[in-house]
JSON list of C-alpha atoms in Angstrom, two decimals:
[
{"chain": "A", "resi": 1, "resn": "MET", "atom": "CA", "xyz": [91.49, 88.28, 88.97]},
{"chain": "A", "resi": 2, "resn": "ASN", "atom": "CA", "xyz": [88.77, 89.43, 91.35]},
{"chain": "A", "resi": 3, "resn": "SER", "atom": "CA", "xyz": [89.75, 92.31, 93.61]},
{"chain": "A", "resi": 4, "resn": "PRO", "atom": "CA", "xyz": [88.43, 92.71, 97.12]},
{"chain": "A", "resi": 5, "resn": "SER", "atom": "CA", "xyz": [86.71, 95.91, 98.05]},
{"chain": "A", "resi": 6, "resn": "ASN", "atom": "CA", "xyz": [88.72, 98.44, 99.97]},
{"chain": "A", "resi": 7, "resn": "PRO", "atom": "CA", "xyz": [88.36, 98.16, 103.73]},
{"chain": "A", "resi": 8, "resn": "SER", "atom": "CA", "xyz": [86.23, 100.77, 105.43]},
{"chain": "A", "resi": 9, "resn": "HIS", "atom": "CA", "xyz": [89.04, 101.68, 107.80]},
{"chain": "A", "resi": 10, "resn": "ALA", "atom": "CA", "xyz": [92.74, 102.40, 107.57]},
{"chain": "A", "resi": 11, "resn": "VAL", "atom": "CA", "xyz": [95.06, 99.59, 108.53]},
{"chain": "A", "resi": 12, "resn": "ASP", "atom": "CA", "xyz": [98.69, 99.57, 109.55]},
{"chain": "A", "resi": 13, "resn": "ILE", "atom": "CA", "xyz": [99.48, 95.97, 108.58]},
{"chain": "A", "resi": 14, "resn": "THR", "atom": "CA", "xyz": [98.08, 93.69, 105.90]},
{"chain": "A", "resi": 15, "resn": "ALA", "atom": "CA", "xyz": [98.87, 90.02, 106.40]},
{"chain": "A", "resi": 16, "resn": "LEU", "atom": "CA", "xyz": [98.91, 88.17, 103.10]},
{"chain": "A", "resi": 17, "resn": "VAL", "atom": "CA", "xyz": [97.82, 84.55, 102.93]},
{"chain": "A", "resi": 18, "resn": "CYS", "atom": "CA", "xyz": [98.26, 82.84, 99.54]},
{"chain": "A", "resi": 19, "resn": "VAL", "atom": "CA", "xyz": [96.41, 79.56, 99.55]},
{"chain": "A", "resi": 20, "resn": "TYR", "atom": "CA", "xyz": [95.71, 76.61, 97.29]},
{"chain": "A", "resi": 21, "resn": "ASN", "atom": "CA", "xyz": [93.66, 73.74, 98.70]},
{"chain": "A", "resi": 22, "resn": "GLY", "atom": "CA", "xyz": [94.48, 74.74, 102.25]},
{"chain": "A", "resi": 23, "resn": "LEU", "atom": "CA", "xyz": [91.33, 73.39, 103.88]},
{"chain": "A", "resi": 24, "resn": "PRO", "atom": "CA", "xyz": [93.18, 71.24, 106.40]},
{"chain": "A", "resi": 25, "resn": "ASP", "atom": "CA", "xyz": [95.02, 74.26, 107.86]},
{"chain": "A", "resi": 26, "resn": "ILE", "atom": "CA", "xyz": [93.37, 77.52, 106.83]},
{"chain": "A", "resi": 27, "resn": "GLU", "atom": "CA", "xyz": [90.76, 77.56, 109.59]},
{"chain": "A", "resi": 28, "resn": "ASP", "atom": "CA", "xyz": [93.39, 77.19, 112.32]},
{"chain": "A", "resi": 29, "resn": "LEU", "atom": "CA", "xyz": [95.41, 79.94, 110.68]},
{"chain": "A", "resi": 30, "resn": "LEU", "atom": "CA", "xyz": [92.45, 82.34, 110.52]},
{"chain": "A", "resi": 31, "resn": "ARG", "atom": "CA", "xyz": [91.47, 81.59, 114.12]},
{"chain": "A", "resi": 32, "resn": "SER", "atom": "CA", "xyz": [95.01, 82.26, 115.26]},
{"chain": "A", "resi": 33, "resn": "ILE", "atom": "CA", "xyz": [95.14, 85.57, 113.42]},
{"chain": "A", "resi": 34, "resn": "LEU", "atom": "CA", "xyz": [91.73, 86.62, 114.77]},
{"chain": "A", "resi": 35, "resn": "ASN", "atom": "CA", "xyz": [92.91, 85.89, 118.31]},
{"chain": "A", "resi": 36, "resn": "GLN", "atom": "CA", "xyz": [95.63, 88.54, 118.06]},
{"chain": "A", "resi": 37, "resn": "HIS", "atom": "CA", "xyz": [95.09, 91.52, 120.32]},
{"chain": "A", "resi": 38, "resn": "THR", "atom": "CA", "xyz": [96.90, 94.75, 119.55]},
{"chain": "A", "resi": 39, "resn": "ASP", "atom": "CA", "xyz": [95.50, 96.86, 122.40]},
{"chain": "A", "resi": 40, "resn": "GLY", "atom": "CA", "xyz": [94.83, 99.58, 119.84]},
{"chain": "A", "resi": 41, "resn": "MET", "atom": "CA", "xyz": [98.51, 100.04, 119.03]},
{"chain": "A", "resi": 42, "resn": "PHE", "atom": "CA", "xyz": [97.91, 99.17, 115.37]},
{"chain": "A", "resi": 43, "resn": "ARG", "atom": "CA", "xyz": [95.16, 97.92, 113.09]},
{"chain": "A", "resi": 44, "resn": "TYR", "atom": "CA", "xyz": [95.54, 94.91, 110.86]},
{"chain": "A", "resi": 45, "resn": "GLU", "atom": "CA", "xyz": [93.70, 93.00, 108.20]},
{"chain": "A", "resi": 46, "resn": "VAL", "atom": "CA", "xyz": [94.15, 89.68, 106.45]},
{"chain": "A", "resi": 47, "resn": "LEU", "atom": "CA", "xyz": [94.01, 89.43, 102.68]},
{"chain": "A", "resi": 48, "resn": "VAL", "atom": "CA", "xyz": [93.54, 85.85, 101.54]},
{"chain": "A", "resi": 49, "resn": "VAL", "atom": "CA", "xyz": [94.38, 85.21, 97.89]},
{"chain": "A", "resi": 50, "resn": "ASP", "atom": "CA", "xyz": [92.79, 81.94, 96.82]},
{"chain": "A", "resi": 51, "resn": "ASN", "atom": "CA", "xyz": [94.61, 80.34, 93.91]},
{"chain": "A", "resi": 52, "resn": "ASN", "atom": "CA", "xyz": [91.89, 78.13, 92.38]},
{"chain": "A", "resi": 53, "resn": "SER", "atom": "CA", "xyz": [91.31, 75.88, 95.38]},
{"chain": "A", "resi": 54, "resn": "THR", "atom": "CA", "xyz": [89.04, 72.92, 94.70]},
{"chain": "A", "resi": 55, "resn": "ASP", "atom": "CA", "xyz": [88.65, 71.63, 98.26]},
{"chain": "A", "resi": 56, "resn": "GLY", "atom": "CA", "xyz": [86.26, 74.21, 99.75]},
{"chain": "A", "resi": 57, "resn": "THR", "atom": "CA", "xyz": [88.98, 76.55, 101.00]},
{"chain": "A", "resi": 58, "resn": "ARG", "atom": "CA", "xyz": [87.43, 79.59, 99.33]},
{"chain": "A", "resi": 59, "resn": "ASN", "atom": "CA", "xyz": [83.98, 78.89, 100.82]},
{"chain": "A", "resi": 60, "resn": "LEU", "atom": "CA", "xyz": [85.44, 78.61, 104.31]},
{"chain": "A", "resi": 61, "resn": "VAL", "atom": "CA", "xyz": [87.46, 81.82, 103.94]},
{"chain": "A", "resi": 62, "resn": "GLU", "atom": "CA", "xyz": [84.42, 83.66, 102.57]},
{"chain": "A", "resi": 63, "resn": "CYS", "atom": "CA", "xyz": [82.42, 82.58, 105.65]},
{"chain": "A", "resi": 64, "resn": "TYR", "atom": "CA", "xyz": [85.13, 84.03, 107.90]},
{"chain": "A", "resi": 65, "resn": "ALA", "atom": "CA", "xyz": [85.22, 87.22, 105.81]},
{"chain": "A", "resi": 66, "resn": "ALA", "atom": "CA", "xyz": [81.44, 87.60, 106.12]},
{"chain": "A", "resi": 67, "resn": "ARG", "atom": "CA", "xyz": [81.71, 87.33, 109.92]},
{"chain": "A", "resi": 68, "resn": "HIS", "atom": "CA", "xyz": [84.74, 89.62, 110.14]},
{"chain": "A", "resi": 69, "resn": "PRO", "atom": "CA", "xyz": [84.45, 92.08, 107.22]},
{"chain": "A", "resi": 70, "resn": "ASP", "atom": "CA", "xyz": [86.78, 94.64, 108.82]},
{"chain": "A", "resi": 71, "resn": "LEU", "atom": "CA", "xyz": [89.53, 92.07, 109.31]},
{"chain": "A", "resi": 72, "resn": "ILE", "atom": "CA", "xyz": [89.39, 89.56, 106.47]},
{"chain": "A", "resi": 73, "resn": "ARG", "atom": "CA", "xyz": [89.26, 90.21, 102.74]},
{"chain": "A", "resi": 74, "resn": "VAL", "atom": "CA", "xyz": [89.27, 87.56, 100.02]},
{"chain": "A", "resi": 75, "resn": "MET", "atom": "CA", "xyz": [90.35, 87.69, 96.44]},
{"chain": "A", "resi": 76, "resn": "GLU", "atom": "CA", "xyz": [90.69, 85.04, 93.77]},
{"chain": "A", "resi": 77, "resn": "GLU", "atom": "CA", "xyz": [93.63, 84.62, 91.45]},
{"chain": "A", "resi": 78, "resn": "THR", "atom": "CA", "xyz": [92.68, 82.35, 88.55]},
{"chain": "A", "resi": 79, "resn": "ARG", "atom": "CA", "xyz": [96.21, 82.00, 87.18]},
{"chain": "A", "resi": 80, "resn": "GLN", "atom": "CA", "xyz": [97.88, 79.10, 88.92]},
{"chain": "A", "resi": 81, "resn": "GLY", "atom": "CA", "xyz": [101.00, 79.77, 90.95]},
{"chain": "A", "resi": 82, "resn": "LYS", "atom": "CA", "xyz": [102.20, 81.68, 93.97]},
{"chain": "A", "resi": 83, "resn": "SER", "atom": "CA", "xyz": [103.91, 84.35, 91.86]},
{"chain": "A", "resi": 84, "resn": "TYR", "atom": "CA", "xyz": [100.55, 85.30, 90.33]},
{"chain": "A", "resi": 85, "resn": "SER", "atom": "CA", "xyz": [98.97, 85.50, 93.77]},
{"chain": "A", "resi": 86, "resn": "LEU", "atom": "CA", "xyz": [101.77, 87.75, 95.00]},
{"chain": "A", "resi": 87, "resn": "LYS", "atom": "CA", "xyz": [101.44, 89.99, 91.93]},
{"chain": "A", "resi": 88, "resn": "SER", "atom": "CA", "xyz": [97.67, 90.27, 92.46]},
{"chain": "A", "resi": 89, "resn": "PHE", "atom": "CA", "xyz": [98.29, 91.27, 96.08]},
{"chain": "A", "resi": 90, "resn": "HIS", "atom": "CA", "xyz": [100.86, 93.84, 95.01]},
{"chain": "A", "resi": 91, "resn": "ASP", "atom": "CA", "xyz": [98.56, 95.28, 92.34]},
{"chain": "A", "resi": 92, "resn": "THR", "atom": "CA", "xyz": [95.70, 95.49, 94.84]},
{"chain": "A", "resi": 93, "resn": "LEU", "atom": "CA", "xyz": [97.85, 97.42, 97.31]},
{"chain": "A", "resi": 94, "resn": "LEU", "atom": "CA", "xyz": [98.83, 99.85, 94.57]},
{"chain": "A", "resi": 95, "resn": "GLY", "atom": "CA", "xyz": [95.21, 100.24, 93.48]},
{"chain": "A", "resi": 96, "resn": "HIS", "atom": "CA", "xyz": [95.71, 98.54, 90.12]},
{"chain": "A", "resi": 97, "resn": "GLY", "atom": "CA", "xyz": [93.64, 95.47, 90.93]}
]
């Protein structure tokens, strides 16, 4: 498992996106999330856990993360399955990842 670096700012909400070969939809999802405006009421981030995608999903998400480093983080979970992705997310939040 590769852990993302900690964000440079505190966030109130972390949106988790577990993805496997999501290239047809992931860009629309990220655009939609980035278009959210909170008027400063809370800060959010998106943590995308890629689960061994083979269709270019990870490359696309990494491009978005490079353009929006305070909003999007990426990590890879090499064990196949959503439960592993969720556990990696949980461990990262607890500082074990």
